[in-house]
Coordinates of C-alpha atoms and ligand atoms in Angstrom, one line a residue:
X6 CA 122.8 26.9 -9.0
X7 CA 123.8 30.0 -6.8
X8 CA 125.1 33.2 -8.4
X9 CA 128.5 33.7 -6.7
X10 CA 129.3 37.5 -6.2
X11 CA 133.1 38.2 -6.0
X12 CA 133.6 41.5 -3.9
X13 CA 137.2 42.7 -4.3
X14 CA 137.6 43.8 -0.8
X15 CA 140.0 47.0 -1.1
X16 CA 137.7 48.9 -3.1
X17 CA 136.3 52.0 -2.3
X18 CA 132.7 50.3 -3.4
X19 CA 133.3 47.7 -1.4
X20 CA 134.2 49.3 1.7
X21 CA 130.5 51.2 1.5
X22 CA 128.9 47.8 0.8
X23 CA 130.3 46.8 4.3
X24 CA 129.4 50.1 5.6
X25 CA 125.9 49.5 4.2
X26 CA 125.4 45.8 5.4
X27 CA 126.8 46.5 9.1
X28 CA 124.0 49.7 9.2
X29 CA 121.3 46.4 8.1
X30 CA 122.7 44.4 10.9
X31 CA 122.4 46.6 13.6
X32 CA 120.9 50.0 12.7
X33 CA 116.8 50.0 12.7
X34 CA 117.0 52.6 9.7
X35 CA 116.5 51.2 6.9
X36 CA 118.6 50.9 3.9
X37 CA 118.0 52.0 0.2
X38 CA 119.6 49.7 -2.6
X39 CA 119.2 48.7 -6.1
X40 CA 117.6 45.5 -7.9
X41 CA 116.7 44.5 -11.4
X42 CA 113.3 45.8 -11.0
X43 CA 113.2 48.6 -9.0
X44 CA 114.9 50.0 -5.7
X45 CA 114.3 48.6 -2.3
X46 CA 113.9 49.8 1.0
X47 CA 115.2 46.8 2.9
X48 CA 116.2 46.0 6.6
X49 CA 116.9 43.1 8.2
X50 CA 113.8 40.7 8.1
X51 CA 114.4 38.9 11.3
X52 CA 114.3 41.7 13.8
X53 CA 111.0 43.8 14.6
X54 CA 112.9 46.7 15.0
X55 CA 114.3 47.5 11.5
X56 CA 111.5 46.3 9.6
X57 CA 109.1 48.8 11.7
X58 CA 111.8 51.1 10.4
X59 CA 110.6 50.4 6.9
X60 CA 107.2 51.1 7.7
X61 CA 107.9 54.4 8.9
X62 CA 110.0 55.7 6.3
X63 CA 107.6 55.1 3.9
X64 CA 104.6 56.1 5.9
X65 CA 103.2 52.7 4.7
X66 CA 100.1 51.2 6.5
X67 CA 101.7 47.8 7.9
X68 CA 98.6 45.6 7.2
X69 CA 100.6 45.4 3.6
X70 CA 103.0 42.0 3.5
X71 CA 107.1 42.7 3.0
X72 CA 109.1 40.5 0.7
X73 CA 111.7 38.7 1.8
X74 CA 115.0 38.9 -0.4
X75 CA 117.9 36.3 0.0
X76 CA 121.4 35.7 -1.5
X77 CA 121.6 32.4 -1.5
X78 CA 118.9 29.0 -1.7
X79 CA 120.8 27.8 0.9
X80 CA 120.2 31.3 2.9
X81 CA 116.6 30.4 2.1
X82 CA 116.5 26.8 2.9
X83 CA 118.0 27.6 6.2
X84 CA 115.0 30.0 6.8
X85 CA 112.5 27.4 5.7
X86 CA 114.1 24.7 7.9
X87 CA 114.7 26.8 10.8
X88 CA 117.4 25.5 11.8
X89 CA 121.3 26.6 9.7
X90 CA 121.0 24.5 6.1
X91 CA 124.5 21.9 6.8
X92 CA 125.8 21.7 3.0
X93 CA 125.3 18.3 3.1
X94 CA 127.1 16.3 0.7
X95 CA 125.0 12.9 0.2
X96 CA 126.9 10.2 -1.4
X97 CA 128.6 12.9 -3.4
X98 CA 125.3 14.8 -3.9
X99 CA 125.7 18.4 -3.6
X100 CA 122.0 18.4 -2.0
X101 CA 119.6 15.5 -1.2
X102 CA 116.6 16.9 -2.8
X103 CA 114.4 14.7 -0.3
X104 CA 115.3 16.8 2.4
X105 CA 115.0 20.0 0.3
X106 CA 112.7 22.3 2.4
X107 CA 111.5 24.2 -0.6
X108 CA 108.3 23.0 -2.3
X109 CA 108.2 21.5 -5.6
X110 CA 106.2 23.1 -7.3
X111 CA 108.8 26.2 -7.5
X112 CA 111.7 24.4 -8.1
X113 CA 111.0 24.8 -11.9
X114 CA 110.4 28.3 -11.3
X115 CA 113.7 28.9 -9.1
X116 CA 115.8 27.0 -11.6
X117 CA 114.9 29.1 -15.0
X118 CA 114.1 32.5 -13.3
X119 CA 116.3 33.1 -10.1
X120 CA 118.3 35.6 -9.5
X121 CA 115.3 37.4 -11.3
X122 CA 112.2 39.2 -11.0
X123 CA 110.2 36.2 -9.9
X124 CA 108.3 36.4 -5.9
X125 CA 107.1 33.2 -4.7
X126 CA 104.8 32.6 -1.9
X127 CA 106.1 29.9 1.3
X128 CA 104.7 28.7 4.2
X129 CA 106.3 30.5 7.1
X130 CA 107.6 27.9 9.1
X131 CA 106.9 27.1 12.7
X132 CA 109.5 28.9 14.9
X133 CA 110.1 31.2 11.9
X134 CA 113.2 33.8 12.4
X135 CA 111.1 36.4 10.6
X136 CA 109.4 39.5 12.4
X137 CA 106.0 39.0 12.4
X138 CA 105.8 43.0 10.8
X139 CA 106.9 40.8 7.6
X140 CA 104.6 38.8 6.8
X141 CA 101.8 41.2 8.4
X142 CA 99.8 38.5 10.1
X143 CA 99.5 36.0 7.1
X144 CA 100.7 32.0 7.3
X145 CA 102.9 32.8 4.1
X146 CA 106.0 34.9 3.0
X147 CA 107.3 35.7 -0.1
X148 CA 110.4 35.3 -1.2
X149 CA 113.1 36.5 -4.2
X150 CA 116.5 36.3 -5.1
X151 CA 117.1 39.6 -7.2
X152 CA 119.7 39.7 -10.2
X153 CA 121.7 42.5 -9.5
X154 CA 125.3 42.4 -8.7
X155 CA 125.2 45.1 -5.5
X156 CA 121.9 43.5 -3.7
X157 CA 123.0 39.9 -4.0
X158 CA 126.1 41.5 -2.6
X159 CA 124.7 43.4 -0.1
X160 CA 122.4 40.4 1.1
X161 CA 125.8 37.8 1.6
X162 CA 127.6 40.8 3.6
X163 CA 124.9 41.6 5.9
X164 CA 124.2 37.2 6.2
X165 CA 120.7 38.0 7.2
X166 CA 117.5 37.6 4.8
X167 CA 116.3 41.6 3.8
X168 CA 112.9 41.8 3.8
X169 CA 112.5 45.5 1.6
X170 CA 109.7 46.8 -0.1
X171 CA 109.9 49.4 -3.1
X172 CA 111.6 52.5 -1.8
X173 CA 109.4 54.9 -2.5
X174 CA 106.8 57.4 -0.1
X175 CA 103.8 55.2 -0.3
X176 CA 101.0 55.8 -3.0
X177 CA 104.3 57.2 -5.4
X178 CA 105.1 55.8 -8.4
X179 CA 107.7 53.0 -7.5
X180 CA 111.4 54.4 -7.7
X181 CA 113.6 53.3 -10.8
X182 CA 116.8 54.9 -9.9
X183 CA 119.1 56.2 -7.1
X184 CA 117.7 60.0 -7.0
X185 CA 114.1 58.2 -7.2
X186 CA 114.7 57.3 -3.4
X187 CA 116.5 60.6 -2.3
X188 CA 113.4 62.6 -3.6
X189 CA 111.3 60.4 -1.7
X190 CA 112.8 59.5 1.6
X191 CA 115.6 62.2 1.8
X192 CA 115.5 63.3 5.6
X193 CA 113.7 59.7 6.4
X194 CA 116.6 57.1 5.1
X195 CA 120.5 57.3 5.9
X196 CA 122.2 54.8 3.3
X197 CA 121.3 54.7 -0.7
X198 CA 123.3 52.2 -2.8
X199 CA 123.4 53.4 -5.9
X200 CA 123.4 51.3 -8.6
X201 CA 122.1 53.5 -11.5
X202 CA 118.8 52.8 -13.2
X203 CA 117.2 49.7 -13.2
X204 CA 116.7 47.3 -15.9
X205 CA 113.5 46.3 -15.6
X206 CA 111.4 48.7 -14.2
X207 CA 108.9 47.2 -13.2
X208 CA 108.0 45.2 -9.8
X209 CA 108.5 41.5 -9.3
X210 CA 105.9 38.7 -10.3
X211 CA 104.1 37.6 -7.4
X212 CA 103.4 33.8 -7.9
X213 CA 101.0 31.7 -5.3
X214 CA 102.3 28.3 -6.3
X215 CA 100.2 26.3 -3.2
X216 CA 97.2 27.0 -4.8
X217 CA 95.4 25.1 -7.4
X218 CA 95.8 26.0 -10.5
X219 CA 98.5 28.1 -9.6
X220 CA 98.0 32.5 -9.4
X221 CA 99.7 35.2 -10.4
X222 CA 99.1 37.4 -7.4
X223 CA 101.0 40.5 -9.4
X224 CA 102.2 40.7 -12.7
X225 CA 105.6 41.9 -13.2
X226 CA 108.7 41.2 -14.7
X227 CA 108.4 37.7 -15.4
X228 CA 105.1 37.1 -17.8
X229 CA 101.9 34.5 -17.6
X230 CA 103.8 32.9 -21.1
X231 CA 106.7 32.2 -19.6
X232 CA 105.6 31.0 -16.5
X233 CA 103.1 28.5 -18.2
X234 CA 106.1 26.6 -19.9
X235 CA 107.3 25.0 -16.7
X236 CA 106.0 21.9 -15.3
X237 CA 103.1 22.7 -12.7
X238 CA 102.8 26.0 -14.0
X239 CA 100.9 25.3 -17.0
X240 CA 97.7 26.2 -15.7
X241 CA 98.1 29.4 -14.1
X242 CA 95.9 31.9 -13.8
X243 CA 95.5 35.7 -13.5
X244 CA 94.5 36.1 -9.8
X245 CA 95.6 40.4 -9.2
X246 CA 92.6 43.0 -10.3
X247 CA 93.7 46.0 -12.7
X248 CA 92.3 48.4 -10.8
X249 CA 92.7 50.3 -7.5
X250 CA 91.5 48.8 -4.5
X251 CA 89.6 50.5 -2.5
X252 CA 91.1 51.4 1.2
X253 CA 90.2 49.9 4.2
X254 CA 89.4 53.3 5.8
X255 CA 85.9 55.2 4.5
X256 CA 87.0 57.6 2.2
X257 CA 85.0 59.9 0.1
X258 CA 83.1 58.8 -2.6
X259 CA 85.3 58.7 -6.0
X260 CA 88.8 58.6 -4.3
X261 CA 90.3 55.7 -4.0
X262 CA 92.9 53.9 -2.9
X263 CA 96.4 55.5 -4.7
X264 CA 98.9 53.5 -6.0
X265 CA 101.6 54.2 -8.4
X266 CA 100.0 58.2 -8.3
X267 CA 102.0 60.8 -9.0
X268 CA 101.0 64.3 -7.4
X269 CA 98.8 64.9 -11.1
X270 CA 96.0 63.4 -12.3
X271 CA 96.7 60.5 -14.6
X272 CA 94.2 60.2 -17.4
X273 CA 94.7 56.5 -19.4
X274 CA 93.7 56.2 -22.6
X275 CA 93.8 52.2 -23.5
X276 CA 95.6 51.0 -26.4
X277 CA 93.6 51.6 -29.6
X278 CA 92.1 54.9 -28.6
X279 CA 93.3 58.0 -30.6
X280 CA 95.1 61.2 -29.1
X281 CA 93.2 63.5 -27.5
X282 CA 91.7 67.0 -29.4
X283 CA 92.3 69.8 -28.5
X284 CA 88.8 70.5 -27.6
X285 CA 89.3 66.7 -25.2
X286 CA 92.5 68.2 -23.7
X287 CA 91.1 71.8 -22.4
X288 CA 89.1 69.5 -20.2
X289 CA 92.1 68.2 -18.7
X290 CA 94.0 71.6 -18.5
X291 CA 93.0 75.0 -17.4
X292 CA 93.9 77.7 -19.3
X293 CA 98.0 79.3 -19.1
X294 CA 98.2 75.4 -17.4
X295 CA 101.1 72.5 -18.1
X296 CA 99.5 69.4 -19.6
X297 CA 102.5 66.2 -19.5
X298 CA 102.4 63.1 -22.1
X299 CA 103.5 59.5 -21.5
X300 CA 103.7 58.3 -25.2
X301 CA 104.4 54.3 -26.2
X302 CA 103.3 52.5 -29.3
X303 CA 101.2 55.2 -31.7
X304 CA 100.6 57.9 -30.8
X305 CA 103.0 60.9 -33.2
X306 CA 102.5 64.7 -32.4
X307 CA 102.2 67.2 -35.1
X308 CA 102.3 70.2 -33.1
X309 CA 103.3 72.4 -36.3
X310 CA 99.8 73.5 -36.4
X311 CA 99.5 74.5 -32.8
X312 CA 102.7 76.0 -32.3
X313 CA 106.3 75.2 -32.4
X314 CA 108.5 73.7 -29.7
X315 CA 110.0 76.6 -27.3
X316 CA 112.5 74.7 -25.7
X317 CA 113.9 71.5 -25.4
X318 CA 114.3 70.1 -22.0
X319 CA 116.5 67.3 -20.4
X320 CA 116.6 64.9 -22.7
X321 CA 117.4 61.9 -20.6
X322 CA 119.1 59.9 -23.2
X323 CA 121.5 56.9 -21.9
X324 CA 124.5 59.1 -21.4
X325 CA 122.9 61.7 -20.1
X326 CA 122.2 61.0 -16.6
X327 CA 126.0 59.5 -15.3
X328 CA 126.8 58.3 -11.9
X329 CA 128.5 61.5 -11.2
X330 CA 124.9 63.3 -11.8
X331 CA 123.1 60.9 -9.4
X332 CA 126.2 61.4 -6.3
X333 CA 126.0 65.3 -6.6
X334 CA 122.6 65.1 -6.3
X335 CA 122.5 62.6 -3.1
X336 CA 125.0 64.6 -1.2
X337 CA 124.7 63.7 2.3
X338 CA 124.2 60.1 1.9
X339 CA 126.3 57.8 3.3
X340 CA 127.0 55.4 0.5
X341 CA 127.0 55.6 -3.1
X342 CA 128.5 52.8 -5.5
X343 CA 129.5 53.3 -8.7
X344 CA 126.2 53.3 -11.2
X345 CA 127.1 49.5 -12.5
X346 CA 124.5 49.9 -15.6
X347 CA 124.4 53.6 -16.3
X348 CA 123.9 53.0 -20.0
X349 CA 120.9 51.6 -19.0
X350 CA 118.6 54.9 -18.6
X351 CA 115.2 54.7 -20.8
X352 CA 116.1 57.1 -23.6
X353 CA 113.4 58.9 -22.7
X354 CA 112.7 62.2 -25.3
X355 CA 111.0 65.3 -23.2
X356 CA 110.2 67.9 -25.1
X357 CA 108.1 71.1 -24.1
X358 CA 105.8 72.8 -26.7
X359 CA 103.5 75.7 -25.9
X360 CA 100.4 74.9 -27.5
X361 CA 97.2 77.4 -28.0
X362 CA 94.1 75.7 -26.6
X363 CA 90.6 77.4 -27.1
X364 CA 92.5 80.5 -27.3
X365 CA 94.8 80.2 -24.5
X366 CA 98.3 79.1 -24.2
X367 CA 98.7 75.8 -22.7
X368 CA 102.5 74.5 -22.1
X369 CA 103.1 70.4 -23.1
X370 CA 105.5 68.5 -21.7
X371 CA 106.0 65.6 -23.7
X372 CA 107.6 62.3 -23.0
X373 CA 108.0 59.6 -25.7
X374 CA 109.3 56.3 -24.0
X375 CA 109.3 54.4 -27.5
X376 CA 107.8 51.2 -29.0
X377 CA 109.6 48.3 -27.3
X378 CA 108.2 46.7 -24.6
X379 CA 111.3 46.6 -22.5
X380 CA 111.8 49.9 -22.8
X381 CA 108.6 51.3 -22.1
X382 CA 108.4 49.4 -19.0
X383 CA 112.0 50.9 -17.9
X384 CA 110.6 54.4 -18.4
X385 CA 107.2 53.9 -16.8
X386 CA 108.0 55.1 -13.6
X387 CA 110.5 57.7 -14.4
X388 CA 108.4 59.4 -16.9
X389 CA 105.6 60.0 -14.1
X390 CA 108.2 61.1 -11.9
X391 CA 109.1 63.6 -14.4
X392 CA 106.0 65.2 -15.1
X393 CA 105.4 65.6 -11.5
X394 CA 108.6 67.6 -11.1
X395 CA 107.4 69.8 -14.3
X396 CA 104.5 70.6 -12.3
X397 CA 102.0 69.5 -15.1
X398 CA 98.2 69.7 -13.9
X399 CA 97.2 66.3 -15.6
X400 CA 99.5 63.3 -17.3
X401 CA 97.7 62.0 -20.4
X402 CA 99.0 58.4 -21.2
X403 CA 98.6 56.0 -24.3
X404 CA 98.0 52.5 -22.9
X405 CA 99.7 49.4 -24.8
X406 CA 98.1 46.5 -25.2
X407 CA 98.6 44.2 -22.2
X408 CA 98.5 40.7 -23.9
X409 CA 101.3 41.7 -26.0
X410 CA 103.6 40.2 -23.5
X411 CA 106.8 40.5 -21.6
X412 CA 106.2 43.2 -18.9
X413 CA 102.8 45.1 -21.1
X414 CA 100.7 43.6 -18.4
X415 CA 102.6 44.8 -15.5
X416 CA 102.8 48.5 -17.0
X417 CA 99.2 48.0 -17.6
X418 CA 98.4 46.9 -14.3
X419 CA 100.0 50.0 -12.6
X420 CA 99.1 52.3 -14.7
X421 CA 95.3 51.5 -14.5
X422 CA 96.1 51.6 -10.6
X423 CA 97.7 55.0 -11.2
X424 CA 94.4 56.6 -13.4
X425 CA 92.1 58.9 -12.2
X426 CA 90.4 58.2 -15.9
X427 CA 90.4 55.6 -18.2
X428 CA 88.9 56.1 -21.4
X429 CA 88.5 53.5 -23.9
X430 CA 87.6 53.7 -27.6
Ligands
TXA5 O1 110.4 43.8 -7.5 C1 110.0 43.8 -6.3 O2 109.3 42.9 -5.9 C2 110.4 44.9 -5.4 C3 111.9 44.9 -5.2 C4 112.3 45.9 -4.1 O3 112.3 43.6 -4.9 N1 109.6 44.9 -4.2 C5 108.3 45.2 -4.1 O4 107.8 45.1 -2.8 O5 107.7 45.5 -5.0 P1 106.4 45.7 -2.4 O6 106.3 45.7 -0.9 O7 106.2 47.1 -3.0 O8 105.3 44.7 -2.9 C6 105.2 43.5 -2.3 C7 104.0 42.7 -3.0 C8 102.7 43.2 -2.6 O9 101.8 43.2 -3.7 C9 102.3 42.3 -1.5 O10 100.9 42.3 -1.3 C10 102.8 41.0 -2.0 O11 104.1 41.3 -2.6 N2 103.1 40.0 -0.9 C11 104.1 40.0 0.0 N3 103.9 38.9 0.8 C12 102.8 38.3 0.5 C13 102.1 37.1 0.9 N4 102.5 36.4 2.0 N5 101.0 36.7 0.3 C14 100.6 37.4 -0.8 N6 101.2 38.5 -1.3 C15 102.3 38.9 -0.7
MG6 MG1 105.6 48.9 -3.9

């Protein structure tokens, strides 16, 4: 059932993998590596130490839960048992699933989706190794085995459970690849593992499996379809809100609680409402201002009657960003492994226009992360991290539809978190 990573030892790679898993044994900095959904800001999950380390690099209040990331179900049926997991061979049995530690309800889930964007949420044992930080004064942890190559390998070097949240500066949209983290935590962090961008691009599923009927606590990269075809699960219901919750702290009225914000304004248009007028957008821009777009399903420009495009800008297409790119622009960090998916960047198409609003010359920066699903989930992130870099006043995104599936409710879900405005049709 375990993925088994094979680390050729001589390699340069391998050598900062070691170098990178010793700093998570003993160092209380945390370190930054990559997953399937997005990067992670992990340290070792059973000392206090380095997970208030994680806290602080991401100026995170620690009332927010970590999750715990293993390589192994052994590595996690040792923590649920609290004592080391003996392999024990019963009659020839590889495991005697009597004794197995981990509730039943998940072992359907663990068997189709692990390694994989799947969190599950465990009693924390009595006598539990974990930092108390981790779990943030709940009974429960939660748990996932990633699918990527370097964490998985990272995890069995440093032999410790990695408890690592996204690694980006809290309230930021989540960081999708290598220079994500840098721009968020350079100065802060020591160690990025960089694995190029991620394939998903979106945060784990959160499932609460000890309740009844089951709850998704976060959607993410695993969907409500596919978790309702395995036994137990058939039931289960949506139990996360789609919009920002409001901080514990008073704040003034109308702000809330960021998440997932960029430094602009996101305004959300829901799936099935059409692009803004012009007359709509000079409320969103003032005048000799940079507007951004996040485009998906339907949305198509015609900007021929406005003006024509002036320049064409980065045009982050799947060759364009290359490992190379990402280590010049990380100089100074310790540890850098080769980009393993590279091809893998959301072809994302930016394109500048300048564009005359109520008389005044507005610049657009325009993003267009395609129709698929998949896609649109991997350039989420990126594409808000873009526009904020552009230095556009307010992003303007079309919404999909978030029953459609597959990881629509998860993009959804953060980018209603994410809007100032929402307008529906
Ligand atoms: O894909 C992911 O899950 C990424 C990568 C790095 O693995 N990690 C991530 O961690 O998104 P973070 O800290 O940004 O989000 C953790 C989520 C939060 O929504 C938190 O409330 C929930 O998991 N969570 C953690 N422990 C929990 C618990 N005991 N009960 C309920 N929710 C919990
Ligand atoms: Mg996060």
């Amino acid at each position: 059932d375990d993925l088994e990573v094979q680390l050729s030892t001589d390699s340069q790679d391998a050598e900062y993998l070691c170098l990178a898993a010793e700093r998570l044994r003993s160092s209380d900095i945390p370190v930054a590596f990559p997953t399937e959904t997005v990067y992670g800001l992990g340290a070792d999950a059973t000392r206090s130490s380095a997970v208030k380390g994680i806290y602080k690099a991401k100026q995170r209040p620690s009332d927010n839960p970590l999750i715990v990331h293993f390589g192994s179900l052994q590595q996690l049926r040792a923590l649920l048992s609290s004592k080391p997991f003996a392999d024990t061979q019963v009659n020839g049995h590889a495991e005697n699933l009597d004794t197995d530690p981990i509730p039943e309800i998940y072992r359907p889930l663990i068997a189709k989706f692990w390694p994989g964007p799947l969190t599950i949420i465990l009693p924390n044992p009595k006598n539990s190794p974990l930092a108390p930080e981790v779990t943030a004064g709940l009974s429960t942890f939660g748990a996932r085995m990633p699918k990527h190559a370097l964490a998985l390998a990272l995890i069995k070097l440093a032999n410790v459970p990695i408890a690592a949240p996204s690694a980006n500066a809290s309230t930021k949209p989540s960081p999708t690849a290598a220079e994500h983290v840098a721009y968020d935590l350079g100065g802060r962090i020591e160690t990025i593992i960089d694995g190029g961008p991620c394939d998903v691009g979106m945060e784990s599923t959160v499932v609460d499996g000890l309740s009844n009927p089951p709850l998704i606590l976060r959607p993410g990269g695993i969907s409500i379809e596919q978790l309702r075809t395995c036994p137990g699960w058939e039931k289960t219901e949506i139990g996360y809100k789609n919009v920002a919750e409001l901080g514990s702290q008073p704040r003034a009225p109308g702000m809330k609680y960021r998440h997932y914000s960029p430094k602009a304004p996101v305004v959300l248009f829901e799936t099935g409402t059409p692009p803004p007028s012009a007359d709509e957008l000079s409320k969103f821009v003032e005048s000799n201002g940079r507007i951004g777009f996040v485009r998906t399903k339907t949305w198509i420009f015609n900007f021929a009657d406005h003006g024509r495009p002036v320049s064409r800008i980065v045009a982050k297409s799947d060759k364009s960003i290359t490992s190379e790119h990402v280590r010049s622009d990380l100089n100074g960090f310790a540890c850098l492994v080769e980009a393993l998916n590279s091809d893998r960047y959301p072809t994302n198409n930016v394109e500048k226009f300048s564009l005359s609003l109520s008389g005044s010359q507005v610049q657009v920066i325009d993003i267009a992360l395609g129709t698929d699903i998949a896609d649109i989930a991997r350039g989420t992130f990126a594409a808000l991290r873009e526009l904020d870099k552009q230095n556009v006043s307010t992003i303007v995104v079309e919404g999909i539809d978030d029953a459609e599936g597959g990881t629509a409710a998860a993009v959804m879900n953060r980018l209603r978190k994410a809007a100032e405005i929402q307008i529906s049709s």
